[in-house]
Short mmCIF file of C-alpha atoms in Angstrom, two decimals:
data_model
loop_
_atom_site.label_atom_id
_atom_site.label_comp_id
_atom_site.label_asym_id
_atom_site.label_seq_id
_atom_site.Cartn_x
_atom_site.Cartn_y
_atom_site.Cartn_z
CA MET A 748 87.98 8.53 -25.84
CA ILE A 749 87.82 7.82 -22.11
CA TRP A 750 90.29 9.22 -19.66
CA ALA A 751 90.95 10.07 -16.04
CA ASP A 752 93.59 11.92 -14.03
CA MET A 753 95.14 10.45 -10.93
CA ALA A 754 97.45 12.03 -8.30
CA ILE A 755 100.59 10.05 -7.64
CA SER A 756 103.59 10.40 -5.34
CA GLU A 757 106.66 12.39 -6.41
CA ASP A 758 108.77 9.20 -6.09
CA THR A 759 106.39 7.33 -8.44
CA ALA A 760 106.50 10.14 -10.97
CA MET A 761 110.31 10.32 -10.82
CA ALA A 762 110.57 6.56 -11.51
CA LEU A 763 108.60 7.03 -14.75
CA LEU A 764 110.44 10.11 -16.04
CA PRO A 765 113.77 10.35 -17.90
CA PRO A 766 116.74 12.16 -16.36
CA GLY A 767 116.43 15.92 -16.51
CA ILE A 768 112.61 15.95 -16.44
CA ARG A 769 110.87 16.69 -13.15
CA PRO A 770 107.38 15.87 -11.89
CA ALA A 771 104.78 18.61 -12.03
CA ALA A 772 104.26 20.64 -8.87
CA SER A 773 101.29 18.40 -8.09
CA PRO A 774 102.47 15.01 -9.43
CA CYS A 775 99.79 13.55 -11.65
CA VAL A 776 99.19 11.08 -14.51
CA THR A 777 96.44 10.84 -17.11
CA PHE A 778 95.27 7.38 -18.15
CA PHE A 779 93.38 7.16 -21.43
CA ILE A 780 91.80 4.58 -23.76
CA ALA A 781 90.94 5.68 -27.27
CA ASP A 782 89.10 4.44 -30.32
CA TYR A 783 90.41 6.09 -33.50
CA PRO A 784 87.90 5.21 -36.22
CA HIS A 785 89.51 7.57 -38.78
CA THR A 786 93.14 8.69 -39.04
CA SER A 787 95.19 10.65 -41.51
CA TYR A 788 97.20 7.45 -42.11
CA GLY A 789 94.18 5.65 -43.56
CA PHE A 790 93.67 2.96 -40.89
CA SER A 791 91.73 2.70 -37.65
CA TYR A 792 92.97 1.39 -34.33
CA HIS A 793 92.63 1.55 -30.56
CA GLU A 794 95.14 2.87 -28.10
CA ALA A 795 95.73 2.90 -24.32
CA ALA A 796 98.37 4.92 -22.53
CA VAL A 797 99.50 6.94 -19.58
CA TRP A 798 100.77 10.54 -19.64
CA VAL A 799 103.03 11.70 -16.86
CA HIS A 800 102.61 15.44 -16.19
CA ALA A 801 106.06 16.99 -15.88
CA VAL A 802 108.22 20.11 -16.27
CA ASP A 803 111.66 21.00 -17.51
CA ASP A 804 113.56 24.25 -17.86
CA SER A 805 111.28 25.24 -20.76
CA GLY A 806 108.01 24.71 -18.90
CA GLU A 807 105.17 22.17 -18.71
CA LEU A 808 105.18 18.96 -20.75
CA GLN A 809 103.86 15.41 -20.93
CA HIS A 810 105.89 12.16 -21.14
CA CYS A 811 104.54 8.76 -22.18
CA PRO A 812 106.30 5.77 -20.49
CA TRP A 813 103.69 3.16 -21.52
CA MET A 814 101.32 2.61 -24.46
CA LEU A 815 99.41 -0.23 -26.07
CA VAL A 816 97.90 -0.31 -29.55
CA ASP A 817 96.08 -3.04 -31.48
CA ASP A 818 97.52 -2.38 -34.94
CA ASP A 819 101.06 -3.00 -36.13
CA GLN A 820 101.11 0.00 -38.44
CA ALA A 821 100.20 2.27 -35.59
CA LEU A 822 102.91 0.60 -33.51
CA VAL A 823 105.64 1.16 -36.04
CA LEU A 824 104.73 4.79 -36.77
CA GLY A 825 104.41 5.73 -33.14
CA ARG A 826 107.35 3.79 -31.76
CA GLU A 827 109.93 4.33 -34.45
CA LEU A 828 109.09 7.85 -35.55
CA MET A 829 107.58 9.55 -32.47
CA GLY A 830 109.14 7.85 -29.51
CA PHE A 831 105.98 6.32 -28.07
CA PRO A 832 106.87 3.00 -26.38
CA LYS A 833 104.03 1.12 -28.09
CA MET A 834 103.36 -2.60 -27.68
CA LEU A 835 100.56 -4.69 -29.07
CA GLY A 836 97.48 -5.51 -27.04
CA GLU A 837 93.72 -5.97 -27.13
CA ILE A 838 91.82 -2.78 -26.45
CA SER A 839 88.11 -1.98 -26.29
CA LEU A 840 85.93 1.04 -25.48
CA HIS A 841 82.17 0.81 -25.05
CA SER A 842 79.44 3.16 -23.76
CA ASP A 843 75.67 2.82 -23.59
CA GLY A 844 75.11 6.47 -22.78
CA GLN A 845 74.94 5.89 -19.02
CA HIS A 846 78.02 3.82 -18.37
CA ALA A 847 81.41 3.65 -20.06
CA LEU A 848 84.11 0.98 -19.96
CA GLY A 849 87.58 0.93 -21.49
CA ARG A 850 89.93 -2.07 -21.22
CA ALA A 851 93.44 -2.72 -22.31
CA VAL A 852 94.75 -6.31 -22.24
CA ARG A 853 98.22 -7.61 -23.07
CA LYS A 854 99.03 -11.32 -23.37
CA GLY A 855 95.79 -12.24 -21.59
CA ARG A 856 96.38 -9.92 -18.65
CA GLU A 857 94.22 -6.83 -18.10
CA MET A 858 96.70 -3.91 -17.80
CA LEU A 859 94.29 -0.99 -17.58
CA ARG A 860 90.59 -0.54 -16.93
CA ILE A 861 88.72 2.76 -16.81
CA GLU A 862 84.98 2.59 -16.09
CA GLY A 863 82.22 4.62 -14.55
CA SER A 864 78.78 6.19 -14.71
CA LEU A 865 78.29 9.25 -16.91
CA ALA A 866 76.60 12.40 -15.66
CA SER A 867 76.25 15.85 -17.21
CA ASP A 868 77.73 17.22 -20.38
CA HIS A 869 80.81 19.33 -19.83
CA VAL A 870 81.49 22.14 -22.22
CA GLN A 871 85.09 22.82 -21.23
CA PRO A 872 86.94 19.54 -20.62
CA PRO A 873 90.55 19.65 -19.45
CA VAL A 874 93.32 19.69 -22.03
CA LEU A 875 94.28 16.20 -23.03
CA PHE A 876 96.65 16.18 -26.01
CA ASP A 877 97.24 19.86 -26.63
CA LYS A 878 100.56 20.05 -24.69
CA ARG A 879 104.26 19.86 -25.39
CA VAL A 880 105.62 16.29 -25.39
CA ILE A 881 109.04 14.85 -24.69
CA ASN A 882 109.52 11.16 -25.49
CA LEU A 883 112.61 9.06 -26.06
CA VAL A 884 113.95 7.67 -29.37
CA GLY A 885 116.67 5.12 -29.97
CA SER A 886 117.57 1.77 -28.45
CA SER A 887 119.86 0.11 -25.96
CA LEU A 888 122.45 -0.31 -28.75
CA VAL A 889 122.65 3.25 -30.04
CA GLY A 890 121.41 5.02 -26.93
CA LEU A 891 118.25 6.99 -26.12
CA SER A 892 117.83 10.64 -27.04
CA TYR A 893 115.16 13.15 -26.07
CA LEU A 894 112.53 13.74 -28.76
CA GLU A 895 110.45 16.88 -28.36
CA TYR A 896 107.48 18.23 -30.28
CA GLY A 897 104.89 20.91 -29.71
CA ALA A 898 101.25 20.78 -28.79
CA GLY A 899 99.12 18.72 -31.17
CA GLY A 900 95.83 20.59 -31.06
CA GLU A 901 92.43 19.12 -30.22
CA ARG A 902 88.78 19.88 -30.80
CA PHE A 903 86.01 18.40 -28.67
CA HIS A 904 82.62 17.62 -30.23
CA THR A 905 81.00 16.09 -27.20
CA CYS A 906 82.22 15.51 -23.65
CA ARG A 907 80.62 14.02 -20.56
CA ARG A 908 81.93 13.79 -17.07
CA GLY A 909 81.20 11.10 -14.54
CA GLN A 910 82.35 9.11 -11.53
CA GLY A 911 84.28 5.90 -11.84
CA SER A 912 87.45 4.06 -11.13
CA ILE A 913 90.84 3.13 -12.61
CA THR A 914 92.36 -0.32 -12.19
CA VAL A 915 96.03 -0.76 -13.15
CA ALA A 916 98.05 -3.99 -13.27
CA SER A 917 101.46 -4.14 -11.63
CA ASN A 918 104.00 -3.12 -14.21
CA PRO A 919 107.29 -1.15 -14.01
CA MET A 920 106.08 1.37 -16.61
CA LEU A 921 102.65 1.94 -15.05
CA PRO A 922 102.22 4.10 -11.92
CA GLU A 923 101.28 2.34 -8.76
CA ILE A 924 97.81 3.23 -7.54
CA ALA A 925 95.37 1.65 -5.12
CA PRO A 926 93.17 -1.06 -6.64
CA GLU A 927 90.01 0.32 -8.22
CA SER A 928 90.92 3.88 -7.35
CA PRO A 929 87.91 6.23 -7.46
CA CYS A 930 88.17 9.19 -9.75
CA ASP A 931 86.45 11.57 -12.15
CA ILE A 932 86.17 10.15 -15.64
CA TRP A 933 85.67 11.82 -19.02
CA LEU A 934 84.17 10.44 -22.18
CA ALA A 935 84.49 12.47 -25.36
CA THR A 936 84.33 12.44 -29.11
CA MET A 937 87.06 14.67 -30.48
CA ASP A 938 89.44 15.48 -33.31
CA ILE A 939 93.17 15.44 -32.69
CA SER A 940 94.63 17.83 -35.27
CA ASP A 941 97.81 17.27 -37.20
CA SER A 942 99.19 20.66 -36.20
CA ARG A 943 102.33 19.00 -34.81
CA LYS A 944 103.50 19.32 -38.43
CA ASP A 945 103.79 23.05 -37.71
CA ASN A 946 105.96 22.19 -34.70
CA PRO A 947 108.66 19.90 -36.11
CA MET A 948 110.02 17.19 -33.87
CA THR A 949 113.44 17.98 -32.44
CA VAL A 950 115.94 15.31 -31.43
CA GLY A 951 117.80 16.53 -28.34
CA ALA A 952 120.74 15.38 -26.33
CA GLN A 953 121.46 11.73 -25.71
CA ILE A 954 120.95 10.42 -22.15
CA GLU A 955 124.40 9.85 -20.65
CA ASP A 956 123.37 7.38 -17.95
CA ASP A 957 123.98 4.10 -19.76
CA ALA A 958 122.63 1.94 -16.90
CA TRP A 959 119.34 3.91 -16.94
CA VAL A 960 119.12 3.60 -20.75
CA GLN A 961 119.59 -0.15 -20.63
CA ALA A 962 117.02 -0.62 -17.90
CA ARG A 963 114.43 1.64 -19.46
CA TYR A 964 114.70 0.25 -22.97
CA LEU A 965 114.57 -3.38 -21.88
CA THR A 966 111.63 -2.73 -19.51
CA GLN A 967 109.63 -0.85 -22.12
CA THR A 968 110.33 -3.47 -24.78
CA PHE A 969 109.66 -6.64 -22.81
CA SER A 970 107.06 -5.68 -20.18
#
């Protein structure tokens, strides 16, 4: 797993969040590229995504407006059951111990690149997945509803910190950042627990802004 945090403007964060969810006090996103060699579903796959750090009346949360995977089973499970707007792409993650590179490509276009040089081990990496999540479930035909579930749990085995950059392609569902933005990067091996089963998903209210629903669904589906 390779990831990096990036500060963004409040306007950029607002454009990526559903109605009723507000940017965090210090607007920020987390980009990550992951290699899942073993899963509880019995197949392996790669994934690339962006988390928007946000808040609502119940506290802190994360929202995912964009995600690529390289396996159709992972796409169906994540998109239809958990509200992750997954699309198919080509994803790779490599490290030689000194340098790490993660790439996510869709239809021949590089959408996300995280790369950098690795430095010291870090015993207490920042929380990545162990947070409350609110996604959206539904379609432009039946509407979009909020889908909320609790923190997933995570356990780090190794983690290294380094200096690198993020490069993001222009896309309505990806935050705008300067080309090859410098940042701290993290590379880790970790387990993501299945403890969300102890925090059942809850389907919330339907979004009432039909124009927003149509625009978001079509953008996420065809970008």
